[in-house]
């Protein structure tokens, strides 16, 4: 039983000023919730754990040694099972962590013996390592594919700080056009160019660097915007136009979209003298849902109708032969 007492009499001085004890009371931190305040009994801190720890990670059950969970001090698991924090238990006495436990086994295997997951689970285990703040596991996963290759790819995309914004613009334009036209897919034009200014055949032998240098005044003569929906470029790197196209298709496909693209020509805008733009223009086709499922449904529906009409025809023939006066 909890007995709640009334508030103590006001100890303010008659002149309305607060005493030193009143000021201290106003800044006191709230007390630790009691068992009755929490609605159920809570053990007193510090919490003690057995040598063999049963775990319930989002419904998946694991059992490991306490020393395994404390293998690395600067991790979330070591802090959780240090005794400084309260961890609830389920009806079977397993310590419960409200987290998907699909890949927790890979985390435990690393803590036990340093084992790393296969390539197809690297990304998923990396997210778990981030959540549990396991630095050594993060470092080793970052040196494995596909994360190692992703670091190289991001280094290239870092040359274009607008990349993510333009990628979202492609998706938004395709969505609006598909909605307006009530179509399954939408097409848009994308310009991808590596060089900021065009290079004539006479200048190609002089091009000994990644980027042909002209004066600033000459560069202004070549500034223009191609008549496309989105443009990417220029950039200074060994990676070429096809590498950026691959990045676009990869990132759009990661959003669940079906992407097709093809080069449909170049920008023929005349700039100055014998210079034309000649930037390649690609047509991107963004498909919003898979047609294979639609074809399956149509086939399924047609099969049902075929069965219905076949059954009706047979029934009608039977009635004609057995029922007098049947049409």
C-alpha positions as YAML, in Angstrom:
chain: A
units: angstrom
residues:
- id: 1
  name: UNK
  ca: [0.00, 0.00, 0.00]
- id: 2
  name: UNK
  ca: [1.23, 3.46, -0.85]
- id: 3
  name: UNK
  ca: [0.36, 6.31, 1.46]
- id: 4
  name: UNK
  ca: [0.28, 9.70, -0.21]
- id: 5
  name: UNK
  ca: [0.74, 12.54, 2.22]
- id: 6
  name: UNK
  ca: [-0.44, 16.04, 1.68]
- id: 7
  name: UNK
  ca: [1.81, 18.88, 0.70]
- id: 8
  name: UNK
  ca: [3.81, 20.39, 3.50]
- id: 9
  name: UNK
  ca: [2.76, 23.81, 4.71]
- id: 10
  name: UNK
  ca: [4.12, 26.71, 2.73]
- id: 11
  name: UNK
  ca: [7.35, 27.84, 4.36]
- id: 12
  name: UNK
  ca: [7.56, 31.16, 2.55]
- id: 13
  name: UNK
  ca: [8.39, 34.14, 4.64]
- id: 14
  name: UNK
  ca: [5.67, 36.63, 5.32]
- id: 15
  name: UNK
  ca: [7.24, 39.20, 3.03]
- id: 16
  name: UNK
  ca: [6.75, 36.87, 0.07]
- id: 17
  name: UNK
  ca: [10.45, 36.11, -0.46]
- id: 18
  name: UNK
  ca: [11.62, 32.53, -0.85]
- id: 19
  name: UNK
  ca: [13.94, 30.97, 1.69]
- id: 20
  name: UNK
  ca: [17.10, 29.18, 0.60]
- id: 21
  name: UNK
  ca: [15.50, 25.80, 1.32]
- id: 22
  name: UNK
  ca: [12.53, 26.71, -0.92]
- id: 23
  name: UNK
  ca: [14.85, 27.55, -3.81]
- id: 24
  name: UNK
  ca: [16.71, 24.28, -3.41]
- id: 25
  name: UNK
  ca: [13.44, 22.34, -3.39]
- id: 26
  name: UNK
  ca: [12.40, 23.96, -6.69]
- id: 27
  name: UNK
  ca: [15.56, 22.71, -8.40]
- id: 28
  name: UNK
  ca: [15.59, 19.19, -6.96]
- id: 29
  name: UNK
  ca: [15.65, 16.45, -9.62]
- id: 30
  name: UNK
  ca: [12.60, 14.18, -9.63]
- id: 31
  name: UNK
  ca: [13.00, 11.04, -7.60]
- id: 32
  name: UNK
  ca: [13.43, 7.64, -9.23]
- id: 33
  name: UNK
  ca: [9.98, 6.14, -9.92]
- id: 34
  name: UNK
  ca: [8.91, 3.61, -7.35]
- id: 35
  name: UNK
  ca: [7.48, 0.21, -8.13]
- id: 36
  name: UNK
  ca: [3.92, 1.39, -7.59]
- id: 37
  name: UNK
  ca: [4.44, 4.48, -9.74]
- id: 38
  name: UNK
  ca: [5.61, 2.32, -12.62]
- id: 39
  name: UNK
  ca: [2.56, 0.07, -12.24]
- id: 40
  name: UNK
  ca: [4.60, -3.06, -11.51]
- id: 41
  name: UNK
  ca: [7.52, -4.04, -9.39]
- id: 42
  name: UNK
  ca: [10.93, -2.98, -10.67]
- id: 43
  name: UNK
  ca: [14.18, -4.36, -9.26]
- id: 44
  name: UNK
  ca: [16.46, -2.01, -7.44]
- id: 45
  name: UNK
  ca: [19.51, -0.79, -9.36]
- id: 46
  name: UNK
  ca: [22.12, -1.99, -10.00]
- id: 47
  name: UNK
  ca: [20.55, -4.92, -11.84]
- id: 48
  name: UNK
  ca: [22.43, -8.21, -11.61]
- id: 49
  name: UNK
  ca: [22.66, -10.66, -14.51]
- id: 50
  name: UNK
  ca: [23.43, -14.38, -14.57]
- id: 51
  name: UNK
  ca: [26.55, -15.74, -16.21]
- id: 52
  name: UNK
  ca: [24.42, -17.30, -18.97]
- id: 53
  name: UNK
  ca: [21.98, -14.70, -20.29]
- id: 54
  name: UNK
  ca: [18.72, -15.67, -22.04]
- id: 55
  name: UNK
  ca: [17.65, -13.04, -24.58]
- id: 56
  name: UNK
  ca: [14.42, -12.17, -26.39]
- id: 57
  name: UNK
  ca: [15.23, -9.88, -29.31]
- id: 58
  name: UNK
  ca: [11.90, -8.89, -30.81]
- id: 59
  name: UNK
  ca: [10.55, -12.44, -30.37]
- id: 60
  name: UNK
  ca: [13.71, -14.28, -31.47]
- id: 61
  name: UNK
  ca: [15.35, -16.19, -28.62]
- id: 62
  name: UNK
  ca: [19.11, -16.33, -28.02]
- id: 63
  name: UNK
  ca: [21.34, -17.51, -25.23]
- id: 64
  name: UNK
  ca: [24.88, -16.28, -24.63]
- id: 65
  name: UNK
  ca: [27.41, -15.59, -21.92]
- id: 66
  name: UNK
  ca: [27.39, -12.28, -20.09]
- id: 67
  name: UNK
  ca: [31.05, -11.80, -20.99]
- id: 68
  name: UNK
  ca: [30.13, -12.01, -24.68]
- id: 69
  name: UNK
  ca: [27.70, -9.10, -24.39]
- id: 70
  name: UNK
  ca: [30.38, -7.11, -22.54]
- id: 71
  name: UNK
  ca: [33.15, -7.99, -25.00]
- id: 72
  name: UNK
  ca: [33.61, -4.36, -26.13]
- id: 73
  name: UNK
  ca: [33.13, -1.70, -23.45]
- id: 74
  name: UNK
  ca: [32.03, 1.17, -25.70]
- id: 75
  name: UNK
  ca: [29.01, -0.66, -27.13]
- id: 76
  name: UNK
  ca: [25.33, -0.37, -26.41]
- id: 77
  name: UNK
  ca: [25.12, -4.02, -25.37]
- id: 78
  name: UNK
  ca: [27.92, -3.62, -22.83]
- id: 79
  name: UNK
  ca: [26.15, -0.58, -21.37]
- id: 80
  name: UNK
  ca: [22.77, -2.32, -21.27]
- id: 81
  name: UNK
  ca: [24.17, -5.33, -19.40]
- id: 82
  name: UNK
  ca: [26.51, -3.39, -17.16]
- id: 83
  name: UNK
  ca: [23.92, -3.30, -14.37]
- id: 84
  name: UNK
  ca: [23.43, 0.46, -14.60]
- id: 85
  name: UNK
  ca: [20.25, 0.15, -16.65]
- id: 86
  name: UNK
  ca: [17.06, -1.79, -16.12]
- id: 87
  name: UNK
  ca: [16.15, -4.33, -18.82]
- id: 88
  name: UNK
  ca: [12.62, -5.83, -18.71]
- id: 89
  name: UNK
  ca: [12.05, -9.56, -18.96]
- id: 90
  name: UNK
  ca: [9.34, -11.55, -20.70]
- id: 91
  name: UNK
  ca: [7.09, -14.16, -19.11]
- id: 92
  name: UNK
  ca: [9.86, -16.76, -19.36]
- id: 93
  name: UNK
  ca: [12.47, -14.56, -17.71]
- id: 94
  name: UNK
  ca: [14.33, -13.69, -20.91]
- id: 95
  name: UNK
  ca: [15.78, -10.19, -21.13]
- id: 96
  name: UNK
  ca: [13.78, -8.35, -23.74]
- id: 97
  name: UNK
  ca: [15.14, -5.90, -26.35]
- id: 98
  name: UNK
  ca: [12.54, -4.32, -28.62]
- id: 99
  name: UNK
  ca: [14.47, -4.79, -31.86]
- id: 100
  name: UNK
  ca: [14.11, -7.07, -34.88]
- id: 101
  name: UNK
  ca: [16.22, -10.12, -34.09]
- id: 102
  name: UNK
  ca: [16.60, -11.48, -37.62]
- id: 103
  name: UNK
  ca: [20.30, -10.61, -37.82]
- id: 104
  name: UNK
  ca: [21.15, -10.52, -34.13]
- id: 105
  name: UNK
  ca: [22.72, -13.98, -34.47]
- id: 106
  name: UNK
  ca: [25.35, -12.49, -36.80]
- id: 107
  name: UNK
  ca: [26.09, -9.83, -34.19]
- id: 108
  name: UNK
  ca: [26.51, -12.51, -31.51]
- id: 109
  name: UNK
  ca: [28.79, -14.58, -33.75]
- id: 110
  name: UNK
  ca: [31.09, -11.61, -34.16]
- id: 111
  name: UNK
  ca: [31.15, -10.95, -30.42]
- id: 112
  name: UNK
  ca: [31.86, -14.63, -29.75]
- id: 113
  name: UNK
  ca: [34.55, -15.41, -32.28]
- id: 114
  name: UNK
  ca: [34.90, -12.51, -34.71]
- id: 115
  name: UNK
  ca: [32.93, -14.23, -37.49]
- id: 116
  name: UNK
  ca: [31.62, -11.99, -40.27]
- id: 117
  name: UNK
  ca: [28.37, -12.45, -42.21]
- id: 118
  name: UNK
  ca: [28.22, -13.49, -45.89]
- id: 119
  name: UNK
  ca: [28.06, -10.77, -48.49]
- id: 120
  name: UNK
  ca: [24.28, -10.90, -48.94]
- id: 121
  name: UNK
  ca: [23.75, -9.98, -45.28]
- id: 122
  name: UNK
  ca: [26.47, -7.35, -44.90]
- id: 123
  name: UNK
  ca: [24.16, -4.35, -45.32]
- id: 124
  name: UNK
  ca: [21.57, -5.67, -42.86]
- id: 125
  name: UNK
  ca: [24.16, -6.60, -40.23]
- id: 126
  name: UNK
  ca: [25.79, -3.19, -40.70]
- id: 127
  name: UNK
  ca: [22.54, -1.53, -39.62]
- id: 128
  name: UNK
  ca: [22.43, -3.70, -36.51]
- id: 129
  name: UNK
  ca: [26.05, -2.86, -35.73]
- id: 130
  name: UNK
  ca: [25.15, 0.82, -36.00]
- id: 131
  name: UNK
  ca: [22.21, 0.40, -33.64]
- id: 132
  name: UNK
  ca: [24.26, -1.46, -31.03]
- id: 133
  name: UNK
  ca: [27.27, 0.85, -31.62]
- id: 134
  name: UNK
  ca: [29.74, -1.99, -32.15]
- id: 135
  name: UNK
  ca: [32.69, -0.09, -33.61]
- id: 136
  name: UNK
  ca: [34.99, -3.05, -34.42]
- id: 137
  name: UNK
  ca: [32.21, -4.77, -36.36]
- id: 138
  name: UNK
  ca: [31.43, -1.58, -38.26]
- id: 139
  name: UNK
  ca: [35.07, -1.17, -39.29]
- id: 140
  name: UNK
  ca: [35.35, -4.70, -40.63]
- id: 141
  name: UNK
  ca: [32.03, -4.55, -42.48]
- id: 142
  name: UNK
  ca: [33.03, -1.29, -44.17]
- id: 143
  name: UNK
  ca: [35.99, -3.13, -45.70]
- id: 144
  name: UNK
  ca: [33.72, -5.80, -47.20]
- id: 145
  name: UNK
  ca: [31.67, -5.73, -50.36]
- id: 146
  name: UNK
  ca: [29.25, -4.21, -51.11]
- id: 147
  name: UNK
  ca: [29.98, -1.51, -48.50]
- id: 148
  name: UNK
  ca: [33.56, -1.03, -49.64]
- id: 149
  name: UNK
  ca: [32.42, -0.43, -53.21]
- id: 150
  name: UNK
  ca: [29.68, 1.88, -51.97]
- id: 151
  name: UNK
  ca: [32.30, 4.10, -50.32]
- id: 152
  name: UNK
  ca: [34.09, 4.44, -53.66]
- id: 153
  name: UNK
  ca: [30.79, 5.21, -55.41]
- id: 154
  name: UNK
  ca: [29.87, 7.86, -52.85]
- id: 155
  name: UNK
  ca: [33.28, 9.47, -53.30]
- id: 156
  name: UNK
  ca: [32.44, 9.90, -56.98]
- id: 157
  name: UNK
  ca: [28.92, 11.15, -56.31]
- id: 158
  name: UNK
  ca: [30.36, 13.61, -53.79]
- id: 159
  name: UNK
  ca: [31.64, 15.60, -56.76]
- id: 160
  name: UNK
  ca: [28.00, 16.45, -57.50]
- id: 161
  name: UNK
  ca: [26.42, 17.81, -54.30]
- id: 162
  name: UNK
  ca: [23.14, 18.22, -56.15]
- id: 163
  name: UNK
  ca: [22.93, 14.51, -57.03]
- id: 164
  name: UNK
  ca: [20.30, 13.52, -54.46]
- id: 165
  name: UNK
  ca: [18.12, 16.55, -55.21]
- id: 166
  name: UNK
  ca: [18.18, 15.84, -58.93]
- id: 167
  name: UNK
  ca: [17.46, 12.17, -58.30]
- id: 168
  name: UNK
  ca: [14.37, 13.11, -56.32]
- id: 169
  name: UNK
  ca: [13.39, 15.50, -59.10]
- id: 170
  name: UNK
  ca: [13.47, 12.64, -61.62]
- id: 171
  name: UNK
  ca: [11.14, 10.60, -59.42]
- id: 172
  name: UNK
  ca: [8.78, 13.53, -58.83]
- id: 173
  name: UNK
  ca: [8.55, 14.49, -62.53]
- id: 174
  name: UNK
  ca: [7.92, 10.87, -63.51]
- id: 175
  name: UNK
  ca: [5.22, 10.54, -60.85]
- id: 176
  name: UNK
  ca: [3.40, 13.71, -61.89]
- id: 177
  name: UNK
  ca: [3.43, 12.76, -65.56]
- id: 178
  name: UNK
  ca: [2.21, 9.25, -64.85]
- id: 179
  name: UNK
  ca: [-0.64, 10.62, -62.71]
- id: 180
  name: UNK
  ca: [-1.62, 13.27, -65.25]
- id: 181
  name: UNK
  ca: [-1.66, 10.79, -68.12]
- id: 182
  name: UNK
  ca: [-3.10, 7.92, -66.07]
- id: 183
  name: UNK
  ca: [-0.22, 5.82, -67.40]
- id: 184
  name: UNK
  ca: [1.80, 2.95, -66.00]
- id: 185
  name: UNK
  ca: [5.06, 4.63, -66.94]
- id: 186
  name: UNK
  ca: [6.46, 8.07, -67.70]
- id: 187
  name: UNK
  ca: [9.34, 9.32, -69.84]
- id: 188
  name: UNK
  ca: [11.66, 12.25, -69.27]
- id: 189
  name: UNK
  ca: [14.85, 13.65, -70.77]
- id: 190
  name: UNK
  ca: [18.09, 13.66, -68.80]
- id: 191
  name: UNK
  ca: [21.34, 15.28, -69.90]
- id: 192
  name: UNK
  ca: [24.54, 13.70, -68.56]
- id: 193
  name: UNK
  ca: [27.83, 15.36, -69.52]
- id: 194
  name: UNK
  ca: [31.32, 15.21, -68.08]
- id: 195
  name: UNK
  ca: [32.95, 18.21, -69.74]
- id: 196
  name: UNK
  ca: [31.65, 21.68, -68.97]
- id: 197
  name: UNK
  ca: [32.44, 23.00, -72.45]
- id: 198
  name: UNK
  ca: [32.44, 21.21, -75.80]
- id: 199
  name: UNK
  ca: [35.73, 20.19, -77.40]
- id: 200
  name: UNK
  ca: [36.22, 20.31, -81.13]
- id: 201
  name: UNK
  ca: [38.24, 17.71, -83.03]
- id: 202
  name: UNK
  ca: [41.03, 20.31, -83.39]
- id: 203
  name: UNK
  ca: [41.35, 20.55, -79.60]
- id: 204
  name: UNK
  ca: [41.33, 16.84, -78.80]
- id: 205
  name: UNK
  ca: [45.11, 16.34, -79.32]
- id: 206
  name: UNK
  ca: [45.74, 19.18, -76.87]
- id: 207
  name: UNK
  ca: [43.58, 17.58, -74.16]
- id: 208
  name: UNK
  ca: [46.13, 16.12, -71.74]
- id: 209
  name: UNK
  ca: [44.15, 16.51, -68.51]
- id: 210
  name: UNK
  ca: [40.81, 15.41, -67.14]
- id: 211
  name: UNK
  ca: [39.31, 18.74, -68.08]
- id: 212
  name: UNK
  ca: [40.12, 21.15, -70.90]
- id: 213
  name: UNK
  ca: [40.91, 24.60, -69.53]
- id: 214
  name: UNK
  ca: [39.72, 27.78, -71.15]
- id: 215
  name: UNK
  ca: [39.67, 31.31, -69.85]
- id: 216
  name: UNK
  ca: [36.78, 32.48, -67.69]
- id: 217
  name: UNK
  ca: [35.53, 34.83, -70.40]
- id: 218
  name: UNK
  ca: [35.52, 32.01, -72.92]
- id: 219
  name: UNK
  ca: [33.68, 29.80, -70.46]
- id: 220
  name: UNK
  ca: [30.82, 32.27, -70.17]
- id: 221
  name: UNK
  ca: [30.21, 32.01, -73.90]
- id: 222
  name: UNK
  ca: [29.43, 28.33, -73.50]
- id: 223
  name: UNK
  ca: [27.03, 28.64, -70.57]
- id: 224
  name: UNK
  ca: [23.55, 27.45, -71.46]
- id: 225
  name: UNK
  ca: [20.87, 25.05, -70.33]
- id: 226
  name: UNK
  ca: [19.88, 22.14, -72.51]
- id: 227
  name: UNK
  ca: [16.16, 21.63, -73.07]
- id: 228
  name: UNK
  ca: [15.84, 18.64, -70.76]
- id: 229
  name: UNK
  ca: [14.12, 17.84, -67.48]
- id: 230
  name: UNK
  ca: [17.25, 17.21, -65.39]
- id: 231
  name: UNK
  ca: [20.99, 17.69, -66.00]
- id: 232
  name: UNK
  ca: [24.03, 16.09, -64.37]
- id: 233
  name: UNK
  ca: [27.51, 17.51, -64.87]
- id: 234
  name: UNK
  ca: [30.19, 18.52, -65.22]
- id: 235
  name: UNK
  ca: [32.66, 16.71, -62.95]
- id: 236
  name: UNK
  ca: [36.39, 16.11, -62.74]
- id: 237
  name: UNK
  ca: [37.10, 12.41, -62.31]
- id: 238
  name: UNK
  ca: [38.12, 9.34, -64.25]
- id: 239
  name: UNK
  ca: [34.54, 8.01, -63.98]
- id: 240
  name: UNK
  ca: [32.66, 8.73, -67.20]
- id: 241
  name: UNK
  ca: [29.06, 9.27, -68.29]
- id: 242
  name: UNK
  ca: [28.22, 5.57, -68.23]
- id: 243
  name: UNK
  ca: [29.33, 5.33, -64.61]
- id: 244
  name: UNK
  ca: [26.91, 8.09, -63.63]
- id: 245
  name: UNK
  ca: [24.12, 6.45, -65.62]
- id: 246
  name: UNK
  ca: [24.77, 3.24, -63.70]
- id: 247
  name: UNK
  ca: [24.49, 5.16, -60.42]
- id: 248
  name: UNK
  ca: [21.17, 6.67, -61.48]
- id: 249
  name: UNK
  ca: [19.70, 3.31, -62.47]
- id: 250
  name: UNK
  ca: [20.97, 1.68, -59.25]
- id: 251
  name: UNK
  ca: [19.51, 4.33, -56.96]
- id: 252
  name: UNK
  ca: [16.19, 4.51, -58.79]
- id: 253
  name: UNK
  ca: [15.87, 0.72, -58.77]
- id: 254
  name: UNK
  ca: [16.58, 0.74, -55.02]
- id: 255
  name: UNK
  ca: [13.34, 2.73, -54.64]
- id: 256
  name: UNK
  ca: [11.38, -0.11, -56.27]
- id: 257
  name: UNK
  ca: [11.15, 1.49, -59.71]
- id: 258
  name: UNK
  ca: [11.77, -0.19, -63.04]
- id: 259
  name: UNK
  ca: [14.15, 1.98, -65.06]
- id: 260
  name: UNK
  ca: [15.08, 1.86, -68.75]
- id: 261
  name: UNK
  ca: [17.20, 4.43, -70.54]
- id: 262
  name: UNK
  ca: [18.62, 5.03, -73.99]
- id: 263
  name: UNK
  ca: [20.52, 7.79, -75.73]
- id: 264
  name: UNK
  ca: [18.21, 9.65, -78.09]
- id: 265
  name: UNK
  ca: [20.71, 12.15, -79.48]
- id: 266
  name: UNK
  ca: [22.66, 15.23, -78.51]
- id: 267
  name: UNK
  ca: [21.87, 18.85, -77.85]
- id: 268
  name: UNK
  ca: [22.38, 20.72, -81.15]
- id: 269
  name: UNK
  ca: [22.25, 24.20, -79.73]
- id: 270
  name: UNK
  ca: [24.66, 26.55, -81.50]
- id: 271
  name: UNK
  ca: [26.93, 28.36, -79.08]
- id: 272
  name: UNK
  ca: [29.54, 30.43, -80.95]
- id: 273
  name: UNK
  ca: [31.44, 30.18, -84.20]
- id: 274
  name: UNK
  ca: [31.87, 26.48, -85.01]
- id: 275
  name: UNK
  ca: [30.90, 25.32, -81.53]
- id: 276
  name: UNK
  ca: [27.73, 23.36, -80.81]
- id: 277
  name: UNK
  ca: [26.66, 21.89, -77.51]
- id: 278
  name: UNK
  ca: [26.75, 18.17, -78.39]
- id: 279
  name: UNK
  ca: [25.88, 17.05, -74.86]
- id: 280
  name: UNK
  ca: [24.28, 13.58, -74.91]
- id: 281
  name: UNK
  ca: [20.60, 13.37, -74.00]
- id: 282
  name: UNK
  ca: [19.08, 10.23, -72.56]
- id: 283
  name: UNK
  ca: [15.45, 9.22, -72.35]
- id: 284
  name: UNK
  ca: [14.54, 7.64, -69.02]
- id: 285
  name: UNK
  ca: [11.46, 5.47, -68.80]
- id: 286
  name: UNK
  ca: [10.20, 5.07, -65.23]
- id: 287
  name: UNK
  ca: [7.67, 2.25, -64.73]
- id: 288
  name: UNK
  ca: [5.52, 2.47, -61.63]
- id: 289
  name: UNK
  ca: [4.15, -1.07, -61.47]
- id: 290
  name: UNK
  ca: [5.06, -4.40, -62.98]
- id: 291
  name: UNK
  ca: [3.00, -5.48, -65.97]
- id: 292
  name: UNK
  ca: [3.67, -9.19, -65.37]
- id: 293
  name: UNK
  ca: [1.18, -9.24, -62.49]
- id: 294
  name: UNK
  ca: [-1.39, -7.48, -64.65]
- id: 295
  name: UNK
  ca: [-0.92, -10.05, -67.41]
- id: 296
  name: UNK
  ca: [-1.27, -12.87, -64.88]
- id: 297
  name: UNK
  ca: [-4.52, -11.41, -63.60]
- id: 298
  name: UNK
  ca: [-5.85, -11.00, -67.13]
- id: 299
  name: UNK
  ca: [-4.84, -14.59, -67.92]
- id: 300
  name: UNK
  ca: [-6.46, -15.78, -64.71]
- id: 301
  name: UNK
  ca: [-9.66, -13.88, -65.45]
- id: 302
  name: UNK
  ca: [-9.77, -15.14, -69.03]
- id: 303
  name: UNK
  ca: [-9.22, -18.69, -67.83]
- id: 304
  name: UNK
  ca: [-12.14, -18.34, -65.44]
- id: 305
  name: UNK
  ca: [-14.38, -17.07, -68.21]
- id: 306
  name: UNK
  ca: [-13.28, -19.92, -70.49]
- id: 307
  name: UNK
  ca: [-14.18, -22.45, -67.83]
- id: 308
  name: UNK
  ca: [-17.55, -20.76, -67.30]
- id: 309
  name: UNK
  ca: [-18.49, -20.70, -70.99]
- id: 310
  name: UNK
  ca: [-17.25, -24.26, -71.52]
- id: 311
  name: UNK
  ca: [-19.37, -25.50, -68.63]
- id: 312
  name: UNK
  ca: [-22.37, -23.49, -69.87]
- id: 313
  name: UNK
  ca: [-22.00, -24.89, -73.40]
- id: 314
  name: UNK
  ca: [-21.82, -28.48, -72.15]
- id: 315
  name: UNK
  ca: [-24.83, -27.98, -69.91]
- id: 316
  name: UNK
  ca: [-26.78, -26.47, -72.78]
- id: 317
  name: UNK
  ca: [-25.94, -29.40, -75.07]
- id: 318
  name: UNK
  ca: [-27.00, -31.87, -72.37]
- id: 319
  name: UNK
  ca: [-30.34, -30.11, -71.90]
- id: 320
  name: UNK
  ca: [-30.99, -30.09, -75.64]
- id: 321
  name: UNK
  ca: [-30.64, -33.86, -75.77]
- id: 322
  name: UNK
  ca: [-32.64, -34.69, -72.63]
- id: 323
  name: UNK
  ca: [-35.22, -31.93, -72.14]
- id: 324
  name: UNK
  ca: [-38.02, -31.72, -74.74]
- id: 325
  name: UNK
  ca: [-38.56, -28.25, -76.12]
- id: 326
  name: UNK
  ca: [-35.18, -26.96, -74.90]
- id: 327
  name: UNK
  ca: [-33.99, -24.26, -77.34]
...
